[in-house]
Amino acid sequence: MATVHIFAHPNQSEPLSPELHHKLNRAHAVAQFTATDMLRQPLSCSLSALYMPYILSYLASDLHAISQELRERGLLISDDS
């Protein structure tokens, strides 16, 4: 049986923290640049082939921080922390 989470929505007018906003923008820009680079060139020639572990590490770190702040605000509910 699925777990149902019921929670009150916090004040929707509270802005995102500057750090969260920066991480969202950076994750979007890095993902967009990487996808464009991979589509333009053969994988063996693209910058992303050399730096893929670092790119994924940055994205994972930013997404973790984003999800953590959203959890703290009660906007993201998950069974795993």
Coordinates of C-alpha atoms in Angstrom, one line a residue:
M1 CA 0.0 0.0 0.0
A2 CA 1.4 3.4 -1.0
T3 CA 2.3 6.0 1.7
V4 CA 0.3 9.2 1.5
H5 CA 2.0 12.4 2.7
I6 CA -0.3 15.2 3.9
F7 CA 1.3 18.5 4.7
A8 CA 0.4 22.2 4.8
H9 CA 1.9 24.3 2.1
P10 CA 4.2 27.0 3.5
N11 CA 3.9 30.6 2.5
Q12 CA 4.2 30.5 -1.3
S13 CA 5.4 34.2 -1.5
E14 CA 8.7 33.4 0.3
P15 CA 11.4 33.7 -2.4
L16 CA 14.0 31.1 -3.0
S17 CA 17.3 31.7 -1.3
P18 CA 19.9 33.3 -3.5
E19 CA 22.0 30.1 -3.2
L20 CA 19.2 27.9 -4.4
H21 CA 18.4 30.2 -7.3
H22 CA 22.1 30.2 -8.3
K23 CA 22.3 26.4 -8.1
L24 CA 19.1 25.9 -10.2
N25 CA 20.5 28.3 -12.9
R26 CA 23.9 26.6 -12.9
A27 CA 22.4 23.1 -13.1
H28 CA 20.3 24.2 -16.0
A29 CA 23.1 25.9 -17.8
V30 CA 25.6 23.0 -17.3
A31 CA 23.0 20.4 -18.5
Q32 CA 22.1 22.6 -21.5
F33 CA 25.7 23.2 -22.5
T34 CA 26.6 19.5 -22.1
A35 CA 23.7 18.3 -24.2
T36 CA 24.5 20.8 -26.9
D37 CA 28.2 19.9 -26.9
M38 CA 27.4 16.2 -27.1
L39 CA 25.0 16.6 -30.0
R40 CA 27.3 18.8 -32.1
Q41 CA 30.4 16.6 -32.0
P42 CA 31.2 12.9 -31.9
L43 CA 31.4 11.8 -28.3
S44 CA 35.2 11.1 -28.5
C45 CA 35.8 14.7 -29.5
S46 CA 33.4 16.6 -27.2
L47 CA 34.6 18.3 -24.1
S48 CA 31.9 16.5 -22.1
A49 CA 33.6 13.2 -22.8
L50 CA 36.7 14.3 -21.0
Y51 CA 34.9 16.1 -18.2
M52 CA 31.7 14.0 -17.8
P53 CA 32.6 12.8 -14.2
Y54 CA 33.1 16.4 -13.1
I55 CA 30.0 17.6 -14.8
L56 CA 27.9 14.9 -13.3
S57 CA 29.4 15.6 -9.9
Y58 CA 28.5 19.3 -10.1
L59 CA 25.0 18.5 -11.1
A60 CA 24.6 15.9 -8.4
S61 CA 25.9 18.3 -5.8
D62 CA 23.6 21.1 -6.9
L63 CA 20.5 18.9 -7.2
H64 CA 21.2 17.5 -3.7
A65 CA 21.4 21.0 -2.2
I66 CA 18.3 22.1 -4.1
S67 CA 16.3 19.0 -2.8
Q68 CA 17.6 19.6 0.7
E69 CA 16.3 23.2 0.9
L70 CA 13.0 22.2 -0.7
R71 CA 12.6 19.4 1.9
E72 CA 13.4 21.9 4.7
R73 CA 10.6 24.2 3.4
G74 CA 8.2 21.3 3.2
L75 CA 7.9 21.6 -0.6
L76 CA 9.5 18.2 -1.3
I77 CA 8.5 15.0 0.5
S78 CA 10.5 11.8 0.1
D79 CA 10.9 8.6 2.0
D80 CA 14.7 8.7 1.5
S81 CA 16.8 11.5 2.9

